[in-house]
XYZ file of C-alpha atoms in Angstrom:
339
model
C 0.318 0.021 -0.178
C 1.288 3.398 -0.605
C 0.371 6.559 1.525
C -0.077 10.285 0.721
C -0.722 13.421 2.405
C -4.330 14.222 2.263
C -4.151 17.792 0.677
C -2.515 20.327 3.446
C -3.779 18.270 6.540
C -0.592 16.704 7.304
C -2.635 13.319 7.658
C -1.067 10.247 5.674
C -3.541 8.101 4.338
C -3.753 5.163 1.835
C -3.917 5.415 -1.725
C -6.847 2.746 -1.738
C -9.499 4.054 0.982
C -12.784 1.923 1.962
C -16.168 3.315 0.903
C -18.830 2.194 3.252
C -22.011 2.791 0.800
C -22.661 -0.901 0.746
C -22.766 -1.753 4.492
C -26.526 -2.635 5.542
C -29.521 -2.703 3.196
C -27.873 -1.192 0.083
C -25.126 -3.823 -0.242
C -26.713 -6.636 1.464
C -24.229 -6.945 3.967
C -24.678 -7.882 7.568
C -22.587 -6.465 10.737
C -20.626 -9.507 10.439
C -19.679 -9.182 6.827
C -18.864 -5.188 6.990
C -16.834 -6.248 10.073
C -14.719 -8.577 8.185
C -14.298 -6.210 5.113
C -13.126 -3.410 7.788
C -10.630 -6.143 9.314
C -9.300 -7.565 5.656
C -9.056 -3.569 4.396
C -7.058 -2.829 7.634
C -4.757 -5.575 7.306
C -4.115 -5.029 3.748
C -3.041 -0.973 4.757
C -6.144 0.917 4.283
C -6.194 3.683 7.111
C -9.181 5.740 5.432
C -12.898 4.813 5.969
C -15.696 6.835 4.352
C -19.095 6.740 4.679
C -22.270 9.351 5.016
C -25.379 9.432 7.055
C -27.362 8.874 4.082
C -25.867 5.200 3.374
C -28.878 3.446 4.390
C -30.250 6.261 6.517
C -27.794 5.720 8.750
C -26.976 2.344 8.734
C -23.904 2.346 7.440
C -22.583 4.712 9.760
C -23.746 2.370 12.769
C -21.847 -0.693 11.155
C -18.785 1.498 10.726
C -18.845 2.601 14.151
C -19.172 -1.287 15.489
C -16.277 -2.501 13.217
C -13.872 0.225 14.372
C -14.246 -0.081 17.714
C -11.181 -0.266 19.973
C -9.007 1.193 17.084
C -11.159 4.405 16.282
C -7.671 6.190 16.925
C -5.364 4.376 14.111
C -7.913 5.313 11.455
C -9.109 8.353 9.204
C -12.668 8.270 9.606
C -14.771 10.479 7.153
C -18.506 10.710 6.724
C -21.084 13.136 5.155
C -23.923 15.170 5.148
C -26.241 17.284 3.337
C -28.392 14.751 1.480
C -31.874 13.865 2.599
C -32.374 12.012 5.988
C -36.179 11.552 5.581
C -39.110 13.315 4.505
C -38.812 16.680 6.821
C -37.971 19.395 4.318
C -35.271 21.030 6.659
C -33.525 17.761 7.269
C -31.081 18.039 4.315
C -28.739 20.833 3.083
C -25.945 22.778 4.440
C -27.572 25.232 6.506
C -25.684 25.495 9.936
C -29.569 23.974 11.459
C -28.945 20.833 9.986
C -25.323 19.914 9.631
C -24.834 20.696 13.380
C -27.628 18.259 14.301
C -26.433 15.906 11.326
C -22.971 15.833 12.603
C -24.334 14.910 16.502
C -26.445 11.962 15.001
C -23.305 10.716 12.754
C -21.345 10.895 16.231
C -23.788 9.089 17.896
C -24.070 6.673 15.289
C -20.459 5.725 14.640
C -19.942 6.171 18.659
C -17.212 8.349 18.503
C -16.568 11.778 19.826
C -14.992 13.217 16.420
C -14.446 12.541 12.729
C -11.211 13.273 10.932
C -13.006 14.537 7.869
C -16.556 15.824 7.444
C -17.786 16.537 3.849
C -20.771 18.359 2.444
C -22.069 15.487 0.325
C -23.412 17.608 -2.655
C -23.370 21.502 -2.773
C -27.022 23.309 -1.317
C -27.848 26.236 -3.680
C -29.984 27.154 -0.889
C -27.636 27.852 1.280
C -24.442 30.678 1.351
C -21.106 29.529 1.266
C -20.703 31.989 4.227
C -23.318 30.117 6.258
C -22.105 26.506 5.426
C -18.184 27.481 6.517
C -19.158 29.195 9.448
C -20.876 26.415 10.834
C -17.988 23.939 9.588
C -15.630 26.462 11.015
C -17.760 26.478 14.475
C -17.493 22.391 14.248
C -14.360 22.136 13.752
C -13.086 24.738 16.314
C -15.231 22.774 18.796
C -13.166 19.687 18.407
C -16.163 17.664 16.765
C -14.237 17.687 13.103
C -10.694 17.610 12.105
C -11.047 18.951 8.568
C -13.930 19.285 6.460
C -14.158 19.094 2.782
C -16.812 18.767 -0.049
C -18.048 16.372 -2.470
C -19.151 16.195 -6.237
C -18.877 20.134 -6.177
C -18.209 21.685 -9.853
C -15.182 23.349 -10.320
C -16.670 26.612 -10.088
C -18.278 26.162 -6.711
C -14.918 25.107 -5.171
C -13.304 28.230 -6.248
C -16.298 30.499 -4.958
C -15.931 28.189 -1.397
C -12.250 29.234 -1.333
C -12.683 32.513 -1.744
C -15.534 32.798 0.473
C -13.644 31.468 3.375
C -10.704 34.025 2.939
C -13.269 36.801 2.651
C -15.020 35.903 5.638
C -11.694 34.263 7.276
C -13.444 31.300 8.280
C -11.417 27.790 7.478
C -11.623 26.377 4.411
C -12.794 22.923 2.406
C -9.794 20.793 2.874
C -10.753 18.370 0.256
C -13.007 17.212 -2.738
C -14.513 14.107 -3.366
C -15.223 13.597 -7.039
C -16.456 10.901 -9.386
C -13.549 10.000 -11.425
C -12.500 6.619 -13.725
C -11.218 6.023 -17.027
C -14.438 5.854 -18.835
C -15.396 9.692 -16.761
C -12.582 11.771 -17.059
C -14.248 15.132 -17.258
C -12.717 16.341 -13.914
C -9.706 16.379 -15.491
C -10.644 19.481 -17.818
C -12.392 21.562 -14.613
C -12.394 20.126 -11.343
C -8.806 18.681 -10.895
C -6.927 21.321 -12.083
C -8.713 23.676 -9.360
C -8.206 21.172 -6.578
C -4.159 21.207 -7.461
C -4.304 24.696 -7.559
C -5.661 25.525 -4.333
C -3.925 22.141 -2.410
C -7.169 20.083 -1.745
C -7.176 16.686 -1.201
C -8.844 14.129 -3.566
C -10.780 11.071 -2.534
C -12.065 9.550 -6.050
C -15.070 7.770 -5.794
C -16.899 5.308 -8.396
C -12.770 4.644 -9.403
C -14.392 1.446 -11.242
C -17.410 3.167 -12.559
C -20.272 1.343 -11.037
C -18.662 -1.934 -11.993
C -18.126 -1.400 -15.490
C -14.980 -1.481 -14.798
C -14.789 -4.486 -12.420
C -14.363 -7.259 -15.256
C -18.071 -8.262 -14.773
C -19.165 -6.330 -17.506
C -18.273 -7.684 -20.855
C -19.653 -8.063 -24.503
C -21.581 -11.211 -25.130
C -22.641 -11.669 -21.795
C -25.730 -10.940 -19.976
C -24.925 -8.190 -17.306
C -25.912 -9.593 -13.597
C -24.042 -6.780 -11.613
C -25.551 -5.466 -8.084
C -25.556 -2.240 -9.629
C -27.411 -3.280 -12.894
C -30.104 -4.305 -10.901
C -30.811 -1.068 -9.217
C -29.988 1.140 -11.860
C -30.699 -0.750 -15.119
C -30.669 2.249 -17.570
C -27.126 2.798 -16.542
C -26.459 -0.715 -18.326
C -28.816 -1.042 -21.148
C -27.073 -1.514 -24.135
C -29.309 0.155 -26.778
C -28.481 3.507 -25.261
C -25.273 4.680 -27.466
C -23.743 5.909 -24.356
C -23.443 2.528 -22.894
C -22.129 1.011 -26.235
C -19.825 3.382 -26.205
C -18.370 2.319 -22.666
C -18.757 -1.383 -23.487
C -16.321 -0.907 -26.507
C -14.167 1.130 -24.458
C -14.280 -1.663 -21.931
C -13.416 -4.151 -24.378
C -10.293 -2.208 -25.565
C -9.373 -1.730 -21.841
C -9.727 -5.456 -20.954
C -6.784 -6.081 -24.017
C -5.123 -3.284 -22.825
C -4.935 -4.886 -19.431
C -4.318 -8.487 -20.446
C -1.026 -7.094 -22.157
C -0.192 -5.167 -19.146
C -0.203 -8.775 -17.150
C -2.866 -6.637 -15.143
C -6.330 -7.235 -13.952
C -8.914 -4.556 -15.524
C -9.323 -3.350 -11.802
C -5.784 -3.040 -11.429
C -5.852 -1.245 -14.449
C -8.931 1.264 -13.306
C -7.655 1.689 -9.766
C -3.999 2.404 -11.135
C -5.232 4.962 -13.557
C -6.870 6.789 -10.963
C -4.112 6.926 -8.383
C -1.420 7.763 -10.973
C -2.907 11.371 -11.564
C -0.700 13.772 -9.389
C -4.124 15.437 -8.098
C -5.872 12.497 -6.479
C -4.985 11.250 -3.248
C -6.954 8.155 -3.015
C -9.371 5.949 -4.760
C -12.605 4.744 -3.143
C -13.349 1.328 -3.301
C -16.932 -0.164 -2.029
C -16.790 -3.704 -1.981
C -20.130 -5.834 -0.947
C -17.767 -8.806 -0.036
C -14.520 -9.778 0.838
C -13.884 -11.394 -2.378
C -14.337 -8.049 -3.973
C -12.105 -6.315 -1.682
C -9.102 -8.825 -2.298
C -9.534 -8.027 -5.982
C -9.557 -4.587 -5.423
C -6.651 -4.946 -2.943
C -4.692 -6.221 -5.614
C -3.921 -2.882 -7.065
C -2.399 -1.469 -3.933
C 0.859 -1.201 -5.264
C 0.133 -1.050 -8.979
C 1.975 1.757 -10.927
C 0.877 2.061 -14.703
C 3.480 2.869 -17.069
C 3.791 5.481 -19.300
C 2.897 3.437 -22.117
C 0.299 2.480 -20.583
C -1.219 5.392 -19.766
C -1.039 6.620 -23.129
C -2.711 3.713 -24.480
C -5.738 4.249 -22.377
C -5.600 7.947 -23.188
C -6.158 6.594 -26.936
C -9.097 4.571 -25.642
C -10.868 7.484 -23.901
C -9.322 10.636 -24.316
C -8.670 12.720 -21.457
C -11.314 15.245 -20.019
C -13.910 13.390 -21.480
C -16.952 11.439 -19.976
C -18.334 8.876 -21.851
C -21.759 9.213 -19.812
C -21.870 12.793 -19.045
C -25.828 13.060 -18.674
C -24.824 10.720 -15.086
C -22.591 13.198 -13.617
C -23.556 15.005 -10.354
C -21.654 18.067 -10.832
C -23.889 19.820 -13.737
C -24.756 23.333 -13.270
C -28.357 23.812 -12.474
C -29.323 25.995 -15.272
C -28.149 23.123 -17.515
C -30.576 20.944 -16.141
C -33.612 23.488 -15.323
C -34.714 25.577 -18.560
C -36.017 27.863 -16.064
C -32.981 28.776 -14.480
C -31.715 29.917 -17.801
C -34.528 31.426 -20.247
C -36.486 33.348 -18.086
């Protein structure tokens, strides 16, 4: 396992980090399953565990808390807030009112008195940067969080938040958590240059592209991955974007074979090769999944392999741009751009 400094925090984290979204009902994992995965991840050198309040409506945090008992101080523990937690309209977003309560709820579920990294899960257009940053700064000064970050923010919002922190003399986001994989490279054109400019740590989620790069999605085979059952439209091969992804996967699989690597090693090695990326977040549902992903812990792709990847999927290109979560609202809602 390799380790890198998380932005400018001084904290050393593994280049593969354990994402806990699949703990609980989402991934059909029990507490014993989750604990076994955490045990094996730590044994493999992983020291960063990332979860969120909305994963199973708190279930993932409870499982993570149980799994890390007795060794919490040896781990970098991260969680997130801002996504809806029930039907109540104010139980979401990044207002001070909600973030303070959401953090207390997360700490209770995790069974800890602080988290190392607290992240705003999505940009909240209804709340000002000053409001959010002020609340996060106060929570940091109270010792409940050590650092805070953003997740899936558009590049211009990352810049705006950095400016707001300086303007109002508040602590600033130390990290960003974007979606990034060989098949979704759009952040290379805008987000990663910004995070590098401001010295943010980057925790890349979905490095296996929702299973497309796991080796389980191949031409001529029925697609039976867990994600394809939940989001079948993302794997419907009558969609030109999905067919383009499959064509790319076939070329990438051939390249991986030539390089004596698994497709997973190629995919994770690609993400961690970017100088702006701190860690790739893996989200195994089973020990088998974890083992196949840990095999990429020391993968370093040579320049010629990286060049071949660029020839298959060009730098800065998203093969499924419609699945991005950082699209400016005006591109999605005609009323915001025409009225």
